[in-house]
Coordinates of C-alpha atoms in Angstrom, one line a residue:
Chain A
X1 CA 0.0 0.0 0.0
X2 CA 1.8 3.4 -0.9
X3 CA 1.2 5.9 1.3
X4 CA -1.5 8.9 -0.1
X5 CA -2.6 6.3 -2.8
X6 CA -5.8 7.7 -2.8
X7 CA -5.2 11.8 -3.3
X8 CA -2.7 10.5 -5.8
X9 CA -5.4 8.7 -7.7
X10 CA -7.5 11.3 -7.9
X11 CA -4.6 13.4 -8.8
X12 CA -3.9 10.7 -11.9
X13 CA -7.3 11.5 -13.0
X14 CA -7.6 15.0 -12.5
X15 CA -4.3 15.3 -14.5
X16 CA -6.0 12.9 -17.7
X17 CA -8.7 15.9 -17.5
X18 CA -11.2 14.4 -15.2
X19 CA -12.8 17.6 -13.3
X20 CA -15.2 15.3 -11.3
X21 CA -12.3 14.3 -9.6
X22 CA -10.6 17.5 -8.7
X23 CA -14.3 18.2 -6.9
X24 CA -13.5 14.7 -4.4
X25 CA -10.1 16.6 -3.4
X26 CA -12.0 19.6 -2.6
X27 CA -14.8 18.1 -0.6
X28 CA -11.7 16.5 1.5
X29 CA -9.7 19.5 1.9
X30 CA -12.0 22.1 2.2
X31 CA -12.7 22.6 6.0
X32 CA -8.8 22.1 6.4
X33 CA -7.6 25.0 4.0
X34 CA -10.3 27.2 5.7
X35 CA -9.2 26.5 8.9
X36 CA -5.4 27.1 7.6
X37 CA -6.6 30.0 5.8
X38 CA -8.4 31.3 9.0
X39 CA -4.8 31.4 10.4
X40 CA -4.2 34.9 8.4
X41 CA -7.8 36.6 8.2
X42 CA -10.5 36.6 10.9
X43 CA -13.2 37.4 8.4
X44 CA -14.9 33.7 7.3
X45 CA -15.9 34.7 4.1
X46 CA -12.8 36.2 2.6
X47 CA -11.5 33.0 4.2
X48 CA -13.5 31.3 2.0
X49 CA -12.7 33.5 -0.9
X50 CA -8.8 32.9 -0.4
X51 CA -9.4 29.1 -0.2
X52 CA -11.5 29.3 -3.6
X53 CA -8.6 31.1 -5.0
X54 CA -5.9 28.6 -3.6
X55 CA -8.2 25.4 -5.2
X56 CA -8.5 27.2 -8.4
X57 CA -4.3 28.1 -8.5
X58 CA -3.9 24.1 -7.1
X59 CA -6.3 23.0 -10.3
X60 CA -4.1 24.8 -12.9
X61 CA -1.1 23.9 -11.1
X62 CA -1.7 20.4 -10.9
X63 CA -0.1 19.2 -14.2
X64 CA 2.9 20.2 -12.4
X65 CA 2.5 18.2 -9.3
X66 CA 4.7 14.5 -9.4
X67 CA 3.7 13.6 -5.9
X68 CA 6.9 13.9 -4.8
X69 CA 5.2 15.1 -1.8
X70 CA 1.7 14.4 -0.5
X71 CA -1.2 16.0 -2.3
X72 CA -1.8 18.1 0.7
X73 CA 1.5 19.3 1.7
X74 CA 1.6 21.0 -1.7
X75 CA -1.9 22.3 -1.5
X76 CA -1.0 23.4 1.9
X77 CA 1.6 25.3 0.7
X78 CA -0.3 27.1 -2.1
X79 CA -3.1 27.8 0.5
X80 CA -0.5 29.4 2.8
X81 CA 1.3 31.7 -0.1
X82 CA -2.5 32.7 -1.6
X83 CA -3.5 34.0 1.9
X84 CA 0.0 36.0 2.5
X85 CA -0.5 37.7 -1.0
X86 CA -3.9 38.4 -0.1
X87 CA -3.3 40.0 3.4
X88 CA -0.6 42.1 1.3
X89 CA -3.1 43.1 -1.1
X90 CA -5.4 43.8 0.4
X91 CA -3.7 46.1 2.9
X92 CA -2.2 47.9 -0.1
X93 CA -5.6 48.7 -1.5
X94 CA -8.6 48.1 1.2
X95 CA -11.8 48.2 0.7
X96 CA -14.0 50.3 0.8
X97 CA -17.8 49.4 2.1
X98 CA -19.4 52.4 2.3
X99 CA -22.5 51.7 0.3
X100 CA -23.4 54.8 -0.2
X101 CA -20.0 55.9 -2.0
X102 CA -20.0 53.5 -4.6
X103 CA -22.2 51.7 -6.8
X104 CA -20.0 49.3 -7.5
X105 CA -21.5 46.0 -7.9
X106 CA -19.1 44.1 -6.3
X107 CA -18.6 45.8 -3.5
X108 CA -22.4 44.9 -3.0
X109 CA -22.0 41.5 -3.5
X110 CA -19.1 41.2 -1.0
X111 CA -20.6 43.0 1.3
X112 CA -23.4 40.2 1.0
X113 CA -21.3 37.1 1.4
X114 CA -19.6 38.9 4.7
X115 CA -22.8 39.0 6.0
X116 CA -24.6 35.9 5.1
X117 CA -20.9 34.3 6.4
X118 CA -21.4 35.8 10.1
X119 CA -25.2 35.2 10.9
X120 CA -26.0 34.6 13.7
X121 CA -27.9 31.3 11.9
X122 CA -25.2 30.3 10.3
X123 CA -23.2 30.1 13.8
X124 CA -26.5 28.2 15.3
X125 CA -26.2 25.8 12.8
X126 CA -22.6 24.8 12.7
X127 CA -23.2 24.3 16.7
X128 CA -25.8 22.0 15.8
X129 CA -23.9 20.4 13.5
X130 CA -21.1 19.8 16.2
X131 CA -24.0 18.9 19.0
X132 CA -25.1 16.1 16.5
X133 CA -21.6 14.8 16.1
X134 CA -20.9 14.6 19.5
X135 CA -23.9 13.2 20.8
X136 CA -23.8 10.1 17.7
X137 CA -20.2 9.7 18.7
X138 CA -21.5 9.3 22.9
X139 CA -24.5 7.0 21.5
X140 CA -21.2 4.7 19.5
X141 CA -20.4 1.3 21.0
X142 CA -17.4 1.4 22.9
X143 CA -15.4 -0.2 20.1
X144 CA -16.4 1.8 17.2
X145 CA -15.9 5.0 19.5
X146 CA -12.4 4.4 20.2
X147 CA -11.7 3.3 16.4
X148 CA -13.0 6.7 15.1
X149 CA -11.6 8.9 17.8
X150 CA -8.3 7.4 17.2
X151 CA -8.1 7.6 13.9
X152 CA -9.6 11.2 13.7
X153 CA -8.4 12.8 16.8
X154 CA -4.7 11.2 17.2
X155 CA -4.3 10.7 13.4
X156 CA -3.3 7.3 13.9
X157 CA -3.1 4.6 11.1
X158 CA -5.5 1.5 10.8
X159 CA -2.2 -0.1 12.0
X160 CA -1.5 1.4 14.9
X161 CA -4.8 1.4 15.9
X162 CA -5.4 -1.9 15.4
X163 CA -2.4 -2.8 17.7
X164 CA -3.6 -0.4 20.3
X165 CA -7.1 -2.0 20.0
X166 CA -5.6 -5.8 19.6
X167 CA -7.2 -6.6 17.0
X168 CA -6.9 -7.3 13.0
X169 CA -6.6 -4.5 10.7
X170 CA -9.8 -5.4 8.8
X171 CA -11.9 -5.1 12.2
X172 CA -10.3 -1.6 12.5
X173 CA -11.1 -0.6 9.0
X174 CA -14.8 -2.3 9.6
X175 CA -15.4 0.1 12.9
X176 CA -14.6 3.1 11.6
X177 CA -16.6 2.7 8.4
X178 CA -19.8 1.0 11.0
X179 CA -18.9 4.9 13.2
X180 CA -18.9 6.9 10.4
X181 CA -22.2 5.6 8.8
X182 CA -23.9 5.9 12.4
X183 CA -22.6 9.4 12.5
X184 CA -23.6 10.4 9.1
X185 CA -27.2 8.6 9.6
X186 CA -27.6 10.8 12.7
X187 CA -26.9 14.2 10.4
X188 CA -28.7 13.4 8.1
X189 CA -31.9 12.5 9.7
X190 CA -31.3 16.4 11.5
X191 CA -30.3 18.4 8.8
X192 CA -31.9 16.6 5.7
X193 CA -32.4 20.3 3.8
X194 CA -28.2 21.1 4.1
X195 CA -27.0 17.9 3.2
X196 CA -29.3 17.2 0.1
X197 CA -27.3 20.4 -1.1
X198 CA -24.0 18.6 -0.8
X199 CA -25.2 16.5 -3.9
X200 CA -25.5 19.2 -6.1
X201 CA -22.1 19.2 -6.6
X202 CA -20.7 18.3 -10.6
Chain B
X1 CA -19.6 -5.5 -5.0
X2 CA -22.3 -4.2 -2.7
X3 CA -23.1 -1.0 -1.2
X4 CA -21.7 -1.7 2.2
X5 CA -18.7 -3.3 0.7
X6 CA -18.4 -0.4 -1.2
X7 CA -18.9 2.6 1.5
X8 CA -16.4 0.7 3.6
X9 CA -14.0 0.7 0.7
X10 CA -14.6 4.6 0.7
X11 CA -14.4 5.0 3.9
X12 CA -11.0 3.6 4.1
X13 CA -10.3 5.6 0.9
X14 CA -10.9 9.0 2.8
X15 CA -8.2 7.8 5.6
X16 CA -5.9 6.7 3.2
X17 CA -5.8 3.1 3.6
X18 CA -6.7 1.5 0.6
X19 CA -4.6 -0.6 -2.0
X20 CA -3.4 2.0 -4.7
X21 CA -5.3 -0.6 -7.0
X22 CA -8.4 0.0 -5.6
X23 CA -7.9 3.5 -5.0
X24 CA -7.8 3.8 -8.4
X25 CA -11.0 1.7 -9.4
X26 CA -12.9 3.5 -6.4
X27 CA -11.5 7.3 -7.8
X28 CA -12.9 6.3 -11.2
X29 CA -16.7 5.6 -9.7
X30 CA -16.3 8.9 -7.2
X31 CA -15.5 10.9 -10.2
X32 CA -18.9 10.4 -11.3
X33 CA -21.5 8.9 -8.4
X34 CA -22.6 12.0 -7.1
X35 CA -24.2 9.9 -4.3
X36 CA -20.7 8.9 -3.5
X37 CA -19.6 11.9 -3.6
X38 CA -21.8 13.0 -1.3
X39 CA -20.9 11.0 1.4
X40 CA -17.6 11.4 0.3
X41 CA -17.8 14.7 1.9
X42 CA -19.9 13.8 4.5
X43 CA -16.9 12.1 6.0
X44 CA -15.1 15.4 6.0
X45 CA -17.4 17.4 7.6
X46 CA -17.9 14.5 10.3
X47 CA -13.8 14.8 10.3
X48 CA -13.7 18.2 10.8
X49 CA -16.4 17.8 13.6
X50 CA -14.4 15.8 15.5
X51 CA -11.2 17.5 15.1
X52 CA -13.2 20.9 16.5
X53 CA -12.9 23.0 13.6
X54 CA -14.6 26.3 13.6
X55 CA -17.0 27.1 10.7
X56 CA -17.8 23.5 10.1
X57 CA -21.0 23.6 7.5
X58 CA -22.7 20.4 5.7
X59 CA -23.8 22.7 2.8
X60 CA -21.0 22.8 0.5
X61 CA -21.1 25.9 -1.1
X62 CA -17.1 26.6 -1.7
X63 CA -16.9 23.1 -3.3
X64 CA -19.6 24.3 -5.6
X65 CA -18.0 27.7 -6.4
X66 CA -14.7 25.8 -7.1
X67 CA -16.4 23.1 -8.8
X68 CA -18.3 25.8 -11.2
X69 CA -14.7 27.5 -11.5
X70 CA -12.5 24.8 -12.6
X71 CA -15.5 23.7 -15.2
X72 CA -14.7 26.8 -16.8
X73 CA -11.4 26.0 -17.3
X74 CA -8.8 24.7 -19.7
X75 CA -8.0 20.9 -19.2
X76 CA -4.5 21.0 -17.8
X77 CA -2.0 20.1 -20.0
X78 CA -1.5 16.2 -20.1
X79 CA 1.9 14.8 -18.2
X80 CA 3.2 11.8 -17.3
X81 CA 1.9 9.9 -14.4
X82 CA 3.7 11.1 -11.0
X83 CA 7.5 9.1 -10.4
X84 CA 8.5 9.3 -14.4
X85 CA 8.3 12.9 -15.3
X86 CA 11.3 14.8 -14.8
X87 CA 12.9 12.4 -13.3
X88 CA 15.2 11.1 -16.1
X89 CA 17.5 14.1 -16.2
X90 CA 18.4 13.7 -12.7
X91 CA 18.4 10.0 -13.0
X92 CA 22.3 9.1 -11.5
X93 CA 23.1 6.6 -13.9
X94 CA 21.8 8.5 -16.7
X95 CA 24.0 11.5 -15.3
X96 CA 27.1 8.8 -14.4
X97 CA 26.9 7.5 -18.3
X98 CA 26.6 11.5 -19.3
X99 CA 29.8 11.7 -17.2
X100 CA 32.1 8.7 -18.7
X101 CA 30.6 9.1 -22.1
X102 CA 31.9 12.8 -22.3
X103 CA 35.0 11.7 -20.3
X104 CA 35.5 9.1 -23.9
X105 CA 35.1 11.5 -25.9
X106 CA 37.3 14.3 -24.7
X107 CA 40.1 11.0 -24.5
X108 CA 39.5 10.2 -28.4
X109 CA 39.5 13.8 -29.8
X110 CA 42.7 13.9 -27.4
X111 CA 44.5 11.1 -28.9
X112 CA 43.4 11.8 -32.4
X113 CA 44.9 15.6 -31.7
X114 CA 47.9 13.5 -30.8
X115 CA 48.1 11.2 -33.4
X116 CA 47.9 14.2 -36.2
X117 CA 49.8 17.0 -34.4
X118 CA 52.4 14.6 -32.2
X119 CA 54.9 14.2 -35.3
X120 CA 55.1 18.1 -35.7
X121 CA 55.4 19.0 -32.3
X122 CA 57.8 16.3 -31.4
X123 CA 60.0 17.1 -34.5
X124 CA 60.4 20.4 -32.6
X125 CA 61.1 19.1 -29.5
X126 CA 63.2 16.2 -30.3
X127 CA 66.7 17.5 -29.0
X128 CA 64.9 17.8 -25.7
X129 CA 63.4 15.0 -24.8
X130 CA 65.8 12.7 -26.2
X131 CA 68.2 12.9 -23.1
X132 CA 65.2 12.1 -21.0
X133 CA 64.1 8.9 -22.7
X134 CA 67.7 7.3 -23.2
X135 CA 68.1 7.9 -19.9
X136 CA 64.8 5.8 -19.4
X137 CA 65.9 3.2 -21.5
X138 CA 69.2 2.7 -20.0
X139 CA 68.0 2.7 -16.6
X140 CA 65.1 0.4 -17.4
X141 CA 66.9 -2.2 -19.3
X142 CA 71.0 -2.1 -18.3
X143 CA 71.5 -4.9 -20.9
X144 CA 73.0 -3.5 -24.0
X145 CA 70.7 -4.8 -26.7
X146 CA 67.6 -2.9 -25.1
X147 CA 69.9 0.4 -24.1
X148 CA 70.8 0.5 -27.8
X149 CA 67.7 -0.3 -30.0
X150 CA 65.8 2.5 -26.7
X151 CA 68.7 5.2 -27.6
X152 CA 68.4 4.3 -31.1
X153 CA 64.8 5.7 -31.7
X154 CA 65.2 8.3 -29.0
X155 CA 68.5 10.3 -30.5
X156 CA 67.8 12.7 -33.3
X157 CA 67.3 11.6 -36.9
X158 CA 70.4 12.6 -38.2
X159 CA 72.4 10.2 -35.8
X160 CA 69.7 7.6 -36.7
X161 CA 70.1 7.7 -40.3
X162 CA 73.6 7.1 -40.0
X163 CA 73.7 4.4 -37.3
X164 CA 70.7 2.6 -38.8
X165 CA 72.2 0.4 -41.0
X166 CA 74.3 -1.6 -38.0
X167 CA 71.7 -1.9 -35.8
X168 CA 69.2 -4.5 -35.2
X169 CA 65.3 -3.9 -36.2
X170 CA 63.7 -2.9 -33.3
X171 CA 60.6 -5.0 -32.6
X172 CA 58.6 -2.1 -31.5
X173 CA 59.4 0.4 -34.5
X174 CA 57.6 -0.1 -37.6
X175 CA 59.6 -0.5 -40.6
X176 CA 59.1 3.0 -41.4
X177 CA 59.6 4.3 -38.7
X178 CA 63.2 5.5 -39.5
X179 CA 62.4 7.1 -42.2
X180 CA 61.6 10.6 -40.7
X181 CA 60.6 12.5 -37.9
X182 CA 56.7 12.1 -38.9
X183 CA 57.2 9.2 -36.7
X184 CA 58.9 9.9 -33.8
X185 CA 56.3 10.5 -31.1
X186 CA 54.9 6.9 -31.9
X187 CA 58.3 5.5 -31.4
X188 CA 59.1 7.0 -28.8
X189 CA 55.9 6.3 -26.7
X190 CA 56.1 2.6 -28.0
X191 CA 59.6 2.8 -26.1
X192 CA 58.5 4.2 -23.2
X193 CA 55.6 1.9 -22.9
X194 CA 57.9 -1.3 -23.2
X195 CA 60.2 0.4 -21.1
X196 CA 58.0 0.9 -18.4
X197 CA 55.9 -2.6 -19.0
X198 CA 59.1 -4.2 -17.8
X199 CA 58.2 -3.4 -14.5
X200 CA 54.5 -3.5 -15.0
X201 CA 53.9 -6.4 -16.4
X202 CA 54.6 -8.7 -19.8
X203 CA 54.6 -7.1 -23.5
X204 CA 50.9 -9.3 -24.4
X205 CA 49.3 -7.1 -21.7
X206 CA 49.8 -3.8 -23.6
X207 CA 46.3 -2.8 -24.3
X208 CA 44.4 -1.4 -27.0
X209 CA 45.5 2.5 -25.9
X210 CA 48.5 1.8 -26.1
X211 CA 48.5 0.5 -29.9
X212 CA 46.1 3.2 -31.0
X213 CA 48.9 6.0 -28.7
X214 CA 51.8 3.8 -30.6
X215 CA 50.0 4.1 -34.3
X216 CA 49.5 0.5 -34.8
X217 CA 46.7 -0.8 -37.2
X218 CA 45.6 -3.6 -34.8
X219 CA 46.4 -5.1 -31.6
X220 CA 46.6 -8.8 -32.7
X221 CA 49.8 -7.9 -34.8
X222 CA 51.6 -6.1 -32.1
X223 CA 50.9 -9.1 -29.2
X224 CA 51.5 -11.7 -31.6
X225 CA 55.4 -10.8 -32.6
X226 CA 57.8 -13.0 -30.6
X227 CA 59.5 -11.1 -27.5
X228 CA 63.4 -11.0 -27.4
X229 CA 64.9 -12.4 -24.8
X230 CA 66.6 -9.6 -24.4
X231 CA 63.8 -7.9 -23.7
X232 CA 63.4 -8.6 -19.8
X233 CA 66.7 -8.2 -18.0
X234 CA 68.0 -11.5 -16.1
X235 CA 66.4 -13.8 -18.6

């Protein structure tokens, strides 16, 4: 098994021209490179904005990736170097949101999305979100909850969890899948409107 | 394959731990299920749940934006698959081969230099270096038919000429080589070479170098005529 098999798979395809899956790598990646992103502007929807410019600059930079690092350490570092250029830029030329000064359609627009980021509903829900999350992981049999917690918590590998576990690698690879569909059963029986948008995607 | 069999393949997709063979079978199908796909980043949202990120949202509204960006966009360039491209110029035995194959090829336009501008330049240079190699040849071979035939090609052609007729052929100088100084470097590496292969090792072991350095045709000529007895001191 080579390590990253799977983002370099995608990558394979993405490089033969297959756009569906450059839109797998962004499902995976996108909370990360937010969060990373988050690291130079407080604002979440120019966070947003910078990530959607870092996947776009990854996309047409990807014929030159030959995995000689992982597909995330690269994207990492061109999610890093688009957020520095965009603190620069924008501090060299802020913006201006006086409404009434310009009429400036994009200014309106922006001035939308900053909004629409920071509602007070859209903090309510990603609580919810969380307070789903957590309670299916507290309602997880013991084994499946210590599978998924070590795996996504302490990052460890199916490996090493299946020797901190004693038990075969297949049995760990079985309860995290067995977590993961309880969690996602839970979510989507709660938020049935936000996830049916997820499949909009391609 | 069934459903289960095949969300638990994804599942171990998303944390990395599938076969590259599947992985690649499984990339195909995500490409294009949008179910999948779905629940594809379902996991990642779950992931980033437990991992306490801020901003965590099930819509996915910047993998749409991204998604409607990158449609709009050329197909990048085709390359080779990951490990190949590149690769090759750095390669170290493609850059050791480089190495020796320019290495042979500065040696050949060398010797070829030699072989056409040696007579001229040792014509010029003859008074001087003839001390030098009689003094080799004397002090590699004591014997007197070896001193001789050595000082015999190394002193200048005018002595040569004169002394040529009384001395014995020498069984490293061509038959022409007495003829004038066109020759002389040849001879007088050939000397030096049998000189020095006394202490080196037999007269067979001089190598194809030295024959083309010497200006013989072929090798098999040179190794095959008889060695004096002279030749090697004591015997």
């Amino acid at each position: 098994m080579t390590a990253d098999a799977s983002d370099l798979s995608l990558v394979q395809r993405v490089q033969r021209g297959d756009k569906g899956a450059f839109d797998v790598l962004v499902l995976k990646y996108q909370h990360k490179v937010v969060k990373l992103v988050m690291r130079y502007v407080r604002n979440p929807a120019e966070a947003e904005d910078i990530a959607q410019d870092a996947f776009i600059k990854a996309y047409r930079a990807l014929p030159q990736f030959r995995g000689d690092s992982a597909f995330y350490t690269w994207l990492y570092r061109i999610a890093i170097n688009t957020a520095k250029n965009a603190v620069v830029a924008r501090d060299r030329n802020p913006v201006d949101f006086d409404l009434d000064m310009t009429n400036n359609d994009e200014s309106y627009e922006m001035q939308g999305r900053l909004k629409d980021s920071e509602t007070p509903e859209a903090l309510v829900l990603t609580d919810e979100i969380r307070t789903t999350v957590n309670a299916a992981i507290a309602n997880l049999p013991d084994d499946l909850r210590t599978a998924i917690v070590l795996r996504e918590l302490e990052g460890l590998s199916y490996e090493e969890i299946a020797a901190t576990m004693d038990c075969p690698v297949g049995t760990v690879r079985s309860r995290i899948f067995r977590a993961r569909e309880a969690i996602d059963t839970r979510l989507r029986e709660v938020f049935e409107g936000g996830l049916g948008r997820a499949e909009e995607i391609g | 394959m069934s459903n289960e069999e095949l969300e638990s393949q994804l599942s171990a997709m998303f944390d990395d731990e599938l076969p590259g063979s599947q992985c690649e079978l499984l990339a195909r199908r995500l490409a294009r299920d949008e179910q999948l796909r779905a629940r594809w980043g379902r996991y990642a949202a779950i992931s980033a749940c437990i991992r306490g990120e801020q901003g965590v949202r099930l819509e996915t509204a910047l993998a749409a934006k991204v998604s409607a960006a990158v449609r709009q966009e050329a197909v990048p360039a085709a390359v080779p698959p990951p490990g190949v491209a590149g690769r090759n110029f750095f390669n170290p035995w493609v850059t050791s081969l480089g190495g020796i194959a320019t290495a042979a090829a500065v040696a050949a336009v060398a010797i070829l230099w030699m072989r056409s501008e040696g007579p001229a330049m040792v014509a010029r240079n003859t008074q001087v270096a003839t001390p030098v190699v009689r003094a080799l040849a004397v002090q590699a071979a004591p014997d007197a038919t070896v001193a001789d035939t050595g000082a015999a090609n190394a002193v200048p052609v005018a002595a040569t000429a004169s002394r040529k007729s009384r001395e014995p052929d020498s069984y490293v100088v061509p038959a022409q080589a007495s003829q004038g100084p066109a020759l002389l470097a040849p001879t007088e590496l050939a000397n030096y070479i049998v000189a020095h292969s006394e202490f080196s090792g037999p007269l067979m072991g001089r190598n194809a170098l030295s024959a083309l350095v010497a200006g013989e045709s072929a090798v098999p000529q040179v190794t095959a005529q008889p060695i004096p007895a002279t030749v090697v001191p004591g015997k």
